[in-house]
XYZ file of N, CA, C and O in Angstrom:
800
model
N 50.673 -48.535 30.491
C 51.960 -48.206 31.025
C 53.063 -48.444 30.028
O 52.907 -49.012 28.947
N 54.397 -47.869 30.577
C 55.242 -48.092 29.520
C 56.544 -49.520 29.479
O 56.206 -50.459 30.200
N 57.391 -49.644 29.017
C 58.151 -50.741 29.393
C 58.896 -50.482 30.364
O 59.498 -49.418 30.508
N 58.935 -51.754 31.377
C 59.369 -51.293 32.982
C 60.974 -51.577 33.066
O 61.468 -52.568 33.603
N 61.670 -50.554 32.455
C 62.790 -50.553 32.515
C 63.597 -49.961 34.169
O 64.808 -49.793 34.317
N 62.821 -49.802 34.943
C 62.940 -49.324 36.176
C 62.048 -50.472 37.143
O 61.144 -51.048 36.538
N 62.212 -50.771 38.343
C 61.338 -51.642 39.093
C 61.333 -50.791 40.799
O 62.009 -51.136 41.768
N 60.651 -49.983 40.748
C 59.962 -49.551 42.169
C 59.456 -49.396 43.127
O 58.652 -48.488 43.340
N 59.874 -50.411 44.082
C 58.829 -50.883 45.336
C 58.150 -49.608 46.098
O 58.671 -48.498 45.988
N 57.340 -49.745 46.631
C 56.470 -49.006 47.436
C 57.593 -48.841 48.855
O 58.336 -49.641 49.424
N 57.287 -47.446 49.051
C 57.949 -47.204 50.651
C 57.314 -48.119 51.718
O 57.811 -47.934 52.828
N 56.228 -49.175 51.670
C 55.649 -50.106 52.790
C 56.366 -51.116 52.760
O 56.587 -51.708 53.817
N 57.041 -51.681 51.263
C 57.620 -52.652 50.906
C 58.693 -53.148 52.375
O 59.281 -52.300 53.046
N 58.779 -54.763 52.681
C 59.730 -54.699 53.543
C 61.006 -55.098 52.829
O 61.063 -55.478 51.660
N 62.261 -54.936 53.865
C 63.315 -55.525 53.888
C 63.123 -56.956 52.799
O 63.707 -57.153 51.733
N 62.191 -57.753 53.429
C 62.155 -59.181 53.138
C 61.722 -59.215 51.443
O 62.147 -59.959 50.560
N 60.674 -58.068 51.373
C 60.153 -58.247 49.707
C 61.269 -57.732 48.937
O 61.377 -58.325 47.864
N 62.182 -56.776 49.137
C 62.604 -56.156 48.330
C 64.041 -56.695 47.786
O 64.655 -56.286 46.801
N 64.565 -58.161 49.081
C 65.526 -58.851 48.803
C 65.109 -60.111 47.830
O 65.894 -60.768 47.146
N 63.158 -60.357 47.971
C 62.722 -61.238 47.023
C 62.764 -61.241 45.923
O 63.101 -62.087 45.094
N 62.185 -59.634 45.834
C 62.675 -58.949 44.314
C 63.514 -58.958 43.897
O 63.637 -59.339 42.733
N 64.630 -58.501 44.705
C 66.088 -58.572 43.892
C 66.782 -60.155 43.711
O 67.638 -60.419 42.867
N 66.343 -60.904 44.466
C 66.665 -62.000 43.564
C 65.951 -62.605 42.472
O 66.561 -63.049 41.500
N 64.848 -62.646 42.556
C 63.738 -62.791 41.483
C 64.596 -62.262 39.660
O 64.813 -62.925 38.646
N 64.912 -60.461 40.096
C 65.142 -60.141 39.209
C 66.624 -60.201 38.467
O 67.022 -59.729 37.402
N 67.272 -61.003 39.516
C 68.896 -61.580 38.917
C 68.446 -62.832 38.401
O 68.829 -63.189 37.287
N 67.778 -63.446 38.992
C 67.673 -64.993 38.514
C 66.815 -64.378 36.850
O 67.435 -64.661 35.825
N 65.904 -63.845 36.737
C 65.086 -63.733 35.583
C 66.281 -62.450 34.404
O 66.025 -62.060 33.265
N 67.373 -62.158 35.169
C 68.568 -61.450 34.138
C 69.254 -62.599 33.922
O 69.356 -62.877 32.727
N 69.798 -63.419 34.738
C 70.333 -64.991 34.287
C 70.048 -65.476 33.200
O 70.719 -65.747 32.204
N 68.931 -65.576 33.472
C 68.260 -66.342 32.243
C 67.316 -66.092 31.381
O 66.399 -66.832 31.024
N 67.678 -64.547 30.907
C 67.190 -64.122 30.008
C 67.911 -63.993 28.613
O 68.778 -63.144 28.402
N 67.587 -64.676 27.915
C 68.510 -64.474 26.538
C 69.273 -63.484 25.988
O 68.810 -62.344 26.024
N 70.531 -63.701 25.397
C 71.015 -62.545 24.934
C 70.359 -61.318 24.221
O 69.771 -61.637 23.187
N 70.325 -60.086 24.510
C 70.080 -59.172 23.639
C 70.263 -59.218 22.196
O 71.413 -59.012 21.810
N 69.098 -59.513 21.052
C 69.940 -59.828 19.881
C 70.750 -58.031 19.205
O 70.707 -57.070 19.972
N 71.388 -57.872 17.802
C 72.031 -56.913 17.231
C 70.941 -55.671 17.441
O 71.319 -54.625 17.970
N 69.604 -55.841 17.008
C 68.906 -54.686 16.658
C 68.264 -54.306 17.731
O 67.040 -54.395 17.825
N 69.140 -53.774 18.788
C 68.279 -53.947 20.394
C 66.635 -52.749 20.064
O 65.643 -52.921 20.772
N 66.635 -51.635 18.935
C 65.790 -51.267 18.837
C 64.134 -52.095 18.512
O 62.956 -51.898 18.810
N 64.760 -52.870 17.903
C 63.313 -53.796 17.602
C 62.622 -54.559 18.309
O 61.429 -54.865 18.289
N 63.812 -54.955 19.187
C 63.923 -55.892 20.710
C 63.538 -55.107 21.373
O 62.491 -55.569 21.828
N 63.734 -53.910 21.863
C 62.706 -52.964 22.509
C 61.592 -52.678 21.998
O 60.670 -53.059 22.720
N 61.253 -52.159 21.041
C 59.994 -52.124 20.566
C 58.942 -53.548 20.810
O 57.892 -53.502 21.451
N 59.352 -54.463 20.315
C 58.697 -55.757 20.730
C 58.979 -56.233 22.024
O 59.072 -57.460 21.975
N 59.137 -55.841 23.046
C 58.905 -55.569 24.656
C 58.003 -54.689 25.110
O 57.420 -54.946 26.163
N 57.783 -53.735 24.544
C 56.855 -52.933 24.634
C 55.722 -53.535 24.484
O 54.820 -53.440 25.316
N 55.642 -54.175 23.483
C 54.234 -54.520 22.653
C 53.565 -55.853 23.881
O 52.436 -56.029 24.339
N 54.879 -56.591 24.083
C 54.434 -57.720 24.602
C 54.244 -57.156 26.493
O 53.555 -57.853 27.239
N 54.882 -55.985 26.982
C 54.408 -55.565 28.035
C 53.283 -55.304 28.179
O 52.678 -55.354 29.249
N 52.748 -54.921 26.893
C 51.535 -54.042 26.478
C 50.454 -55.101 26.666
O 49.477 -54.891 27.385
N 50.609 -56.009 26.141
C 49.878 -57.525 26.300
C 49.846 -57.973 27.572
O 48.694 -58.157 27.963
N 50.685 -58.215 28.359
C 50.666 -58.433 28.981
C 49.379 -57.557 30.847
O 48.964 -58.146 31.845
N 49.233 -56.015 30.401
C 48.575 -55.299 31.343
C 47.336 -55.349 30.674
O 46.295 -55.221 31.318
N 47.326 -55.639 28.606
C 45.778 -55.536 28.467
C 44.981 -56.868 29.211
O 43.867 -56.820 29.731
N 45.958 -58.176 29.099
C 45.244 -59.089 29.414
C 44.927 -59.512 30.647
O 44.366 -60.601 30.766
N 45.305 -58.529 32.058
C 44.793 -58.328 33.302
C 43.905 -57.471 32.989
O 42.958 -57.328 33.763
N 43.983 -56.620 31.684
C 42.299 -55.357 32.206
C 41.303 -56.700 31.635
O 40.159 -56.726 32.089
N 41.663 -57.683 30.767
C 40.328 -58.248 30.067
C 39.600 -58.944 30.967
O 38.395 -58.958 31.217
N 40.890 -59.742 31.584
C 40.289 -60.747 32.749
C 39.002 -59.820 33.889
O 37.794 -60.052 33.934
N 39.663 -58.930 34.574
C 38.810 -58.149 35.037
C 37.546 -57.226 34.132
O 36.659 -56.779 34.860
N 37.459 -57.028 33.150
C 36.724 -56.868 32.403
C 35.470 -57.563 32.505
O 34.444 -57.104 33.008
N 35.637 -58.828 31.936
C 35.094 -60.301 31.629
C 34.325 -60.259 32.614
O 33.133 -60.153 32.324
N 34.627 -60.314 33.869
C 34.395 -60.837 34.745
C 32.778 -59.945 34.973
O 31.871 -60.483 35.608
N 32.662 -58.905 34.513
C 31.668 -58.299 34.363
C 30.689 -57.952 33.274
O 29.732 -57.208 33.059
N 31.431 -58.883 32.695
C 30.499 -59.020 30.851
C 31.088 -58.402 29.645
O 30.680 -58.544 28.492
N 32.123 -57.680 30.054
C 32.412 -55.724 29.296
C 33.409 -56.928 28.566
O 33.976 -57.917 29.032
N 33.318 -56.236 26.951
C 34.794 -56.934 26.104
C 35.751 -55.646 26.042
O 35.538 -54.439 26.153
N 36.896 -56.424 25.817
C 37.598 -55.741 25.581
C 38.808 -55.525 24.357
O 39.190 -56.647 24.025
N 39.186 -54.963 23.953
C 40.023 -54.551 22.313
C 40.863 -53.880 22.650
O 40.722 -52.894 23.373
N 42.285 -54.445 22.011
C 43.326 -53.685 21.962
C 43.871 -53.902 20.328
O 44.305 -54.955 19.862
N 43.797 -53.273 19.984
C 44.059 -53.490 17.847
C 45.449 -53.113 18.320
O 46.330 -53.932 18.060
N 45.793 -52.014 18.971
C 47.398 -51.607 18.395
C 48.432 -53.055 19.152
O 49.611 -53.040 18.797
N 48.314 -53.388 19.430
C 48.844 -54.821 20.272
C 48.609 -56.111 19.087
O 49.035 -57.252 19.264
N 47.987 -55.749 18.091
C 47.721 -56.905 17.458
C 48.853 -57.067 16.261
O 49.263 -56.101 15.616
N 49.301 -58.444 16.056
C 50.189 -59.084 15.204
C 50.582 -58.129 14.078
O 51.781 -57.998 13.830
N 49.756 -57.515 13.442
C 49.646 -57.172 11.934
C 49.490 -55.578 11.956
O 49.656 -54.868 10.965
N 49.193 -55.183 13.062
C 49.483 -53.714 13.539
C 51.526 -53.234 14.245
O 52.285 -52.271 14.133
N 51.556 -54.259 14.747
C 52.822 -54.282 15.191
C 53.940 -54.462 14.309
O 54.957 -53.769 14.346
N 53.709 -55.491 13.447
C 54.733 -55.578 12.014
C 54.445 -54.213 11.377
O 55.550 -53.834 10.988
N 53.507 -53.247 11.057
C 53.352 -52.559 10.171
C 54.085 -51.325 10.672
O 54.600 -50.393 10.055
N 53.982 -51.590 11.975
C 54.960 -50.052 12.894
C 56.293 -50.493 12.406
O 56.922 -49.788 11.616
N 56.775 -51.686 12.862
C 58.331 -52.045 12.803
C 58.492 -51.747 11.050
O 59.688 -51.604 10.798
N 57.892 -51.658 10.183
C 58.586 -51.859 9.018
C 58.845 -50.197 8.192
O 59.409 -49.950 7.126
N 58.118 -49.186 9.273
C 58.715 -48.112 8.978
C 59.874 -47.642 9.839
O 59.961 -47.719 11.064
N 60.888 -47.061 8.841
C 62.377 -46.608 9.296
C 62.095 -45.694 10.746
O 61.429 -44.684 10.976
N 62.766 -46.393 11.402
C 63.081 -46.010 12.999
C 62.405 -44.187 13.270
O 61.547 -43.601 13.932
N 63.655 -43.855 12.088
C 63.385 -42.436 12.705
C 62.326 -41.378 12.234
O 62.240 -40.162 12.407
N 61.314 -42.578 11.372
C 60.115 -42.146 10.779
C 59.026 -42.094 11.812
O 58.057 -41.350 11.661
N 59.182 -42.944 12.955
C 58.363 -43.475 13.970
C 58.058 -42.253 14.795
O 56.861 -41.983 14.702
N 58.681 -41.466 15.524
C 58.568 -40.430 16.137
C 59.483 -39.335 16.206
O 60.323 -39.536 15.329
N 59.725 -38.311 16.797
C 60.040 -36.989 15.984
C 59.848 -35.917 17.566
O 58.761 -35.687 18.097
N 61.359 -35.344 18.120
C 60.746 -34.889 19.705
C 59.266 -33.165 18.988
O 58.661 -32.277 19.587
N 59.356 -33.546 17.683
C 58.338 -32.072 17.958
C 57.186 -32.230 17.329
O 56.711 -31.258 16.741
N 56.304 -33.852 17.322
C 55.237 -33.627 17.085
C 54.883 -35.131 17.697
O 55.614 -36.120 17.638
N 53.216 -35.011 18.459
C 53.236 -36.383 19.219
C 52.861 -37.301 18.861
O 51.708 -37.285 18.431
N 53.693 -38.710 18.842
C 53.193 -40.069 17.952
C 52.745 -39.773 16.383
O 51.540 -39.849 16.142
N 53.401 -39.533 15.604
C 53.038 -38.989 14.313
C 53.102 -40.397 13.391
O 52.862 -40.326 12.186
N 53.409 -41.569 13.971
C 53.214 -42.660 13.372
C 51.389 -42.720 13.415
O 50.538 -42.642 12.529
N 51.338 -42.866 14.641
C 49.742 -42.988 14.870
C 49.014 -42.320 14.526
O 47.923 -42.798 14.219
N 49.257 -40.706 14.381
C 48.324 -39.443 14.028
C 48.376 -40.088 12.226
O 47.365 -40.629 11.780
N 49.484 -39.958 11.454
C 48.911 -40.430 10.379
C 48.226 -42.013 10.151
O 47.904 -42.300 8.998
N 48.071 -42.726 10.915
C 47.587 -43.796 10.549
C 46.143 -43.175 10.530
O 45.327 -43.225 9.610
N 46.035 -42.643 11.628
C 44.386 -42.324 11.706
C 43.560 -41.152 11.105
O 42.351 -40.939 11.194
N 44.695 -40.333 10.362
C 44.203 -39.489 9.510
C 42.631 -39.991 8.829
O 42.362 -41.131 8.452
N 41.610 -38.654 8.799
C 40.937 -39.009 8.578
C 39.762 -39.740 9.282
O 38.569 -39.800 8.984
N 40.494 -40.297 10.346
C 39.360 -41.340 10.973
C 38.746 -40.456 12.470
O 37.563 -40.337 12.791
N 39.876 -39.956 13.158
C 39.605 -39.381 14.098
C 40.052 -37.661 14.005
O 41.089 -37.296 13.452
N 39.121 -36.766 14.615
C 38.705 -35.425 14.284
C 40.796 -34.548 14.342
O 41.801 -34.861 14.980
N 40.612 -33.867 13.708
C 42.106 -33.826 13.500
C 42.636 -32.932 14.987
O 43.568 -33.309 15.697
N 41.585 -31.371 15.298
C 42.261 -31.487 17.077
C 43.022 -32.133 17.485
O 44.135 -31.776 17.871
N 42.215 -34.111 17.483
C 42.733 -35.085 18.329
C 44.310 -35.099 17.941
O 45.245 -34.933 18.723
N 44.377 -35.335 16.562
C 46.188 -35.900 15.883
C 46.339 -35.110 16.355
O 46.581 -35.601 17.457
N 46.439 -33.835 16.520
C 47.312 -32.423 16.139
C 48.062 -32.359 17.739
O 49.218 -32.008 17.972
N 47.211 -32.729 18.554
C 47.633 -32.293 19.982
C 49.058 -32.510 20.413
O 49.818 -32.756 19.477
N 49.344 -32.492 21.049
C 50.611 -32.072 21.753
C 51.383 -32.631 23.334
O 52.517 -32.747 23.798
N 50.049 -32.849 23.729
C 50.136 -33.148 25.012
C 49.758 -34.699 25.344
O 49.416 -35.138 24.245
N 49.659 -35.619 26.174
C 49.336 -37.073 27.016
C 48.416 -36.928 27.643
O 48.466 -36.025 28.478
N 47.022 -37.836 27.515
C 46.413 -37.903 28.447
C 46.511 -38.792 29.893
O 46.925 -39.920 30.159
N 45.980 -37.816 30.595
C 46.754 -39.027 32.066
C 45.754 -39.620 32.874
O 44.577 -39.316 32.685
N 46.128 -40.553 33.887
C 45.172 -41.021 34.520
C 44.750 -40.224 35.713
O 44.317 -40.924 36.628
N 44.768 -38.818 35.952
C 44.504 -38.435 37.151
C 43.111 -38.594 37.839
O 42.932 -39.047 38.970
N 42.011 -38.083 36.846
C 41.043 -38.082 37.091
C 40.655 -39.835 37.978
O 40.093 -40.017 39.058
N 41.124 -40.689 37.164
C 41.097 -41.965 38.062
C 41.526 -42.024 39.650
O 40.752 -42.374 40.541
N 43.185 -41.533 39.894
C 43.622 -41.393 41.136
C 42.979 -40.782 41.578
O 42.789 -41.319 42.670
N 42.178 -39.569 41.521
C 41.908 -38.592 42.279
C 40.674 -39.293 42.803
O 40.428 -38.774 43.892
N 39.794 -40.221 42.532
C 39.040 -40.607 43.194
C 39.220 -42.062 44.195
O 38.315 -42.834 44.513
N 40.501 -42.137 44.517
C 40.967 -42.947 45.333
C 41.023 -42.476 46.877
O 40.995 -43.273 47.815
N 41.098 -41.187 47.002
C 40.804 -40.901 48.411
C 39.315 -41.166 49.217
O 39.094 -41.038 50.421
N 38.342 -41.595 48.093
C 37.263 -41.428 48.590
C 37.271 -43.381 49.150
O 36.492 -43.834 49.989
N 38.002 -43.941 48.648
C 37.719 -45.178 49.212
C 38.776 -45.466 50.090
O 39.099 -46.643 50.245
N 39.495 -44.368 50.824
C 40.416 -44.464 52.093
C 39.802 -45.587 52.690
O 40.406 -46.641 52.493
N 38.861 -45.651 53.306
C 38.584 -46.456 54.744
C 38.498 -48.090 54.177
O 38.871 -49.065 54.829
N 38.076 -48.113 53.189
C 38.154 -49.264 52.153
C 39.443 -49.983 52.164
O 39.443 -51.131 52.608
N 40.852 -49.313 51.613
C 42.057 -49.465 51.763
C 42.776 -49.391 52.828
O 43.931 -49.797 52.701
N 42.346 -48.854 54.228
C 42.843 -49.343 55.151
C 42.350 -50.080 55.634
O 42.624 -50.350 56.804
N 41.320 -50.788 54.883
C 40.512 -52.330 55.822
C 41.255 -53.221 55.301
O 41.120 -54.375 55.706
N 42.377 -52.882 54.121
C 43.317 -54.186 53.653
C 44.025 -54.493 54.702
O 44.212 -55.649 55.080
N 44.566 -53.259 55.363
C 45.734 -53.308 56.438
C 45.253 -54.121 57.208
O 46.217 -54.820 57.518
N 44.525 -54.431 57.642
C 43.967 -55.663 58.854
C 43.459 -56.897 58.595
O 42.415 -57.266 58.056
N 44.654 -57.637 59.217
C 44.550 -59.234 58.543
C 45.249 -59.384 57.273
O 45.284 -60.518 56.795
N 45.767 -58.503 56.698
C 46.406 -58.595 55.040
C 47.368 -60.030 55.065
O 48.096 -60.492 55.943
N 46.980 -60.564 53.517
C 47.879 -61.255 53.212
C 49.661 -61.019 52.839
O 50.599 -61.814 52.903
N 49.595 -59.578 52.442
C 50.773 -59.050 52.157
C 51.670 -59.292 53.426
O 52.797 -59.784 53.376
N 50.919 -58.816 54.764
C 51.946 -58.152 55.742
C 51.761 -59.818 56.199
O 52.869 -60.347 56.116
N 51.011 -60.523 56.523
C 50.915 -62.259 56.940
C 52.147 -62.732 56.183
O 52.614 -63.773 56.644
N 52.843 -62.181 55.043
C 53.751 -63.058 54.461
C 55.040 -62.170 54.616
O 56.098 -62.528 54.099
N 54.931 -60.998 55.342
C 56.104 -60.095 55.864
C 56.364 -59.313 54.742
O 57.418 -58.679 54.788
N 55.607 -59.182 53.649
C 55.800 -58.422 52.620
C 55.519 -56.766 52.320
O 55.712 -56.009 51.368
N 55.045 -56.671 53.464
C 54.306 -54.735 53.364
C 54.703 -54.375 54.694
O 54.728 -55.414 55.355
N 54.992 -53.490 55.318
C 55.073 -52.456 56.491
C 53.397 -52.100 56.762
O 52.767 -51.281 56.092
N 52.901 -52.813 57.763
C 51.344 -51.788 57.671
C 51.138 -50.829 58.020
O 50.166 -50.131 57.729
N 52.432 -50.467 59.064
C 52.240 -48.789 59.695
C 52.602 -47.661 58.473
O 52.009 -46.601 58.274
N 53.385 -48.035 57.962
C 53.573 -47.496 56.429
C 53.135 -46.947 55.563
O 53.275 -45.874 54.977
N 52.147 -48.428 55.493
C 51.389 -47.896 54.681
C 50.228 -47.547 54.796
O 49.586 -46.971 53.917
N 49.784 -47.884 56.001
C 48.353 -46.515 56.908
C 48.890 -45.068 56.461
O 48.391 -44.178 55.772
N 49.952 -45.182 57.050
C 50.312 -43.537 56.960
C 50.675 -42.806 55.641
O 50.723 -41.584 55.506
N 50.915 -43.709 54.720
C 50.643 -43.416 53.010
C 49.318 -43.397 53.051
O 49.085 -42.383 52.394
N 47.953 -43.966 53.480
C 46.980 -44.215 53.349
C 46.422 -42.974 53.430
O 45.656 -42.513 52.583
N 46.964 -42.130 54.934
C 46.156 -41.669 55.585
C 47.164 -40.096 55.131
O 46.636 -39.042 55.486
N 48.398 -40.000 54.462
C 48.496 -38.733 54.317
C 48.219 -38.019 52.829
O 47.404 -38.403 51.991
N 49.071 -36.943 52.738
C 49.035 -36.020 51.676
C 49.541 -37.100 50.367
O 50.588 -37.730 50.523
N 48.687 -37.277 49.008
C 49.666 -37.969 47.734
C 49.915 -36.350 47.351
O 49.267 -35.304 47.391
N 51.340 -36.825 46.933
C 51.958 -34.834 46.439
C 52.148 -35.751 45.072
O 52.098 -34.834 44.253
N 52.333 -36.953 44.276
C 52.330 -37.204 43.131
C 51.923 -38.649 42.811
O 51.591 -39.550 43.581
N 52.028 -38.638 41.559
C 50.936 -39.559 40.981
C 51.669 -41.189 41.579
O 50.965 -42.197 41.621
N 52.752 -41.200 41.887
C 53.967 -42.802 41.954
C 52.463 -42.960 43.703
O 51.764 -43.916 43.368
N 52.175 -42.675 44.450
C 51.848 -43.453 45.729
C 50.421 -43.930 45.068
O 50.329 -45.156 45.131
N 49.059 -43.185 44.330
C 48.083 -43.763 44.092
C 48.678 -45.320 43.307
O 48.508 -46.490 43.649
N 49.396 -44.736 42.179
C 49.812 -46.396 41.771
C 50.172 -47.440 42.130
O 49.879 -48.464 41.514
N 51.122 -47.430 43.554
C 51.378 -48.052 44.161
C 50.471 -48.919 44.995
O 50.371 -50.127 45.206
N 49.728 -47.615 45.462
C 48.716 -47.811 46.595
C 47.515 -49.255 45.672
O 46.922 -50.188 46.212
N 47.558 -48.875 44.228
C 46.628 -49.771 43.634
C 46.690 -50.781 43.077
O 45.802 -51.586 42.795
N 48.543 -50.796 42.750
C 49.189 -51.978 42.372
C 49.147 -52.831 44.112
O 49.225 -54.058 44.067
N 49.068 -52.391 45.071
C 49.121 -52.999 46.671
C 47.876 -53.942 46.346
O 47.914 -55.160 46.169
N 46.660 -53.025 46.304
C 45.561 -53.471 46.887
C 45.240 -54.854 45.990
O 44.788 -55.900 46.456
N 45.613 -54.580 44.479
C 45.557 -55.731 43.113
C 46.140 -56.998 44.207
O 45.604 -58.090 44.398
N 47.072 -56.603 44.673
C 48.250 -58.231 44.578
C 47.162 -58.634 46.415
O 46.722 -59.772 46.580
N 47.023 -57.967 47.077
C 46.359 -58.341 48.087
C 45.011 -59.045 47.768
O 44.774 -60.127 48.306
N 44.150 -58.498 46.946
C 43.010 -59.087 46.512
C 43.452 -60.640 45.717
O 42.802 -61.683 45.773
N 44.592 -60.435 45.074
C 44.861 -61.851 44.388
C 45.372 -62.702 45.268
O 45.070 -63.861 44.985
N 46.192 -62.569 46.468
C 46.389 -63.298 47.456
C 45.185 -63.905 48.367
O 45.160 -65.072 48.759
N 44.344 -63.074 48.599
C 42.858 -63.813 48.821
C 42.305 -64.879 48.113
O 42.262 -66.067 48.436
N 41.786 -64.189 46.868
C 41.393 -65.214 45.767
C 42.192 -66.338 46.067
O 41.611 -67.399 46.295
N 43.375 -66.291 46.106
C 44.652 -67.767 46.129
C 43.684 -68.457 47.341
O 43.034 -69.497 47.228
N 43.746 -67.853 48.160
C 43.595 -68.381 49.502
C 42.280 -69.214 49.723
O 42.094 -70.291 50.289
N 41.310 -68.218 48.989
C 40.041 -68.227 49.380
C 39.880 -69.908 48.350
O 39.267 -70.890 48.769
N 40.652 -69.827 46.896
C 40.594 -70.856 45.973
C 41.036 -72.505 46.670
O 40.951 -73.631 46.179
N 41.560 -71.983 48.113
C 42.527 -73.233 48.447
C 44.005 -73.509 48.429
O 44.681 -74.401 48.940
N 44.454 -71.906 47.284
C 45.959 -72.766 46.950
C 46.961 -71.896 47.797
O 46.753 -70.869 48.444
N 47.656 -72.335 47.675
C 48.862 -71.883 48.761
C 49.874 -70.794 48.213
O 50.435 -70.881 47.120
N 50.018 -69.854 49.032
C 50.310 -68.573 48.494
C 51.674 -68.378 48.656
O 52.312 -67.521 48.044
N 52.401 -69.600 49.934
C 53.901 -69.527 49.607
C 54.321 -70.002 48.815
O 55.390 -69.411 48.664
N 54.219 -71.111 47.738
C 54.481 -71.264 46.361
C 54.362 -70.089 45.374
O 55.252 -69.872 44.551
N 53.624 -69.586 45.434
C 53.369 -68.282 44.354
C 54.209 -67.124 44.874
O 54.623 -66.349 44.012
N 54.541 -66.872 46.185
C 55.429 -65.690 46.657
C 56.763 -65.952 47.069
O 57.548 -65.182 47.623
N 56.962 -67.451 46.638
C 58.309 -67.869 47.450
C 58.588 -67.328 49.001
O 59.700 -67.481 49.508
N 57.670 -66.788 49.601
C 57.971 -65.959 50.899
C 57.338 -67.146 51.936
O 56.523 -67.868 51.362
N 57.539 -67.423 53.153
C 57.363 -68.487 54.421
C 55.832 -68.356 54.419
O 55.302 -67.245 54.445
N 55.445 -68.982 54.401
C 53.607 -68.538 54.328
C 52.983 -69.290 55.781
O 51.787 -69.200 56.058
């Protein structure tokens, strides 16, 4: 994903989560350090460390099944080597990632550099309808809606209708993530209104 310069609750989201959020996210603008001069680099190294931040939920889940996992462009000495070419060497609106296509010159079949287009995750979403009945077995008993945090009629009916674009599967899977980790909490012993600040 990219850097979450936007924050988007789910249409199930309640009243109650979305005032959690918004304080969450004043208190964490409070006290977030000044922007230094070169806000470009400061963005770029947000990126990187966002980037870190989603590889090291795929590893954990990874792990957990034996599978390793690698992310080189996230690494220390890959990241200095991007920043130290001139900004507007980095990308270019008429050819895609041309930092990266020449790094890999040579290594990968040129088709690949040359392309033009993003690959997306659809093929993934698209097989999320098949575990409907799966995802509405969250809705019953959920830890989300136990802590007043989800609408369940809501989100049955996200469950159960038409996705016309890609924002509800994500949602729908960023839901089911934080519900499964609220279990785990639970199931571990620890207490899940500390971790959600919400009345538990």
């Amino acid at each position: 994903g990219g850097y979450p310069d936007a924050v988007e609750l789910p249409p199930w989201a309640t009243a109650d989560a979305v005032d959690a959020a918004r304080r969450l996210l004043l208190q964490a603008a409070d006290e977030a350090p000044a922007t230094p001069p070169d806000k470009a680099v400061h963005d770029a190294v947000q990126l990187v460390r966002h980037g870190g931040r989603l590889m090291r939920r795929t590893a954990m889940a990874a792990a957990a099944d034996g599978l390793p996992v690698a992310a080189p462009f996230l690494d220390d000495r890959v990241a200095e080597a991007c920043l130290a070419v001139r900004a507007h060497e980095r990308t270019t609106p008429w050819r895609y990632k041309p930092l990266l296509a020449e790094a890999l010159r040579g290594v990968v079949p040129d088709r690949s550099s040359t392309r033009s287009t993003k690959g997306g995750t659809s093929p993934e979403y698209a097989a999320l309808p098949h575990y409907r009945a799966d995802l509405l077995a969250l809705c019953e008993n959920g830890k989300l809606a136990g802590l007043g945090l989800i609408d369940v009629d809501r989100l049955r009916s996200a469950l159960t209708g038409v996705w016309t674009s890609d924002a509800t599967p994500i949602m729908v899977e960023q839901t089911a993530g934080c519900e499964r980790w609220l279990r785990d909490l639970d199931r571990a012993g620890q207490p899940t209104d500390l971790v959600t600040g919400a009345p538990g």
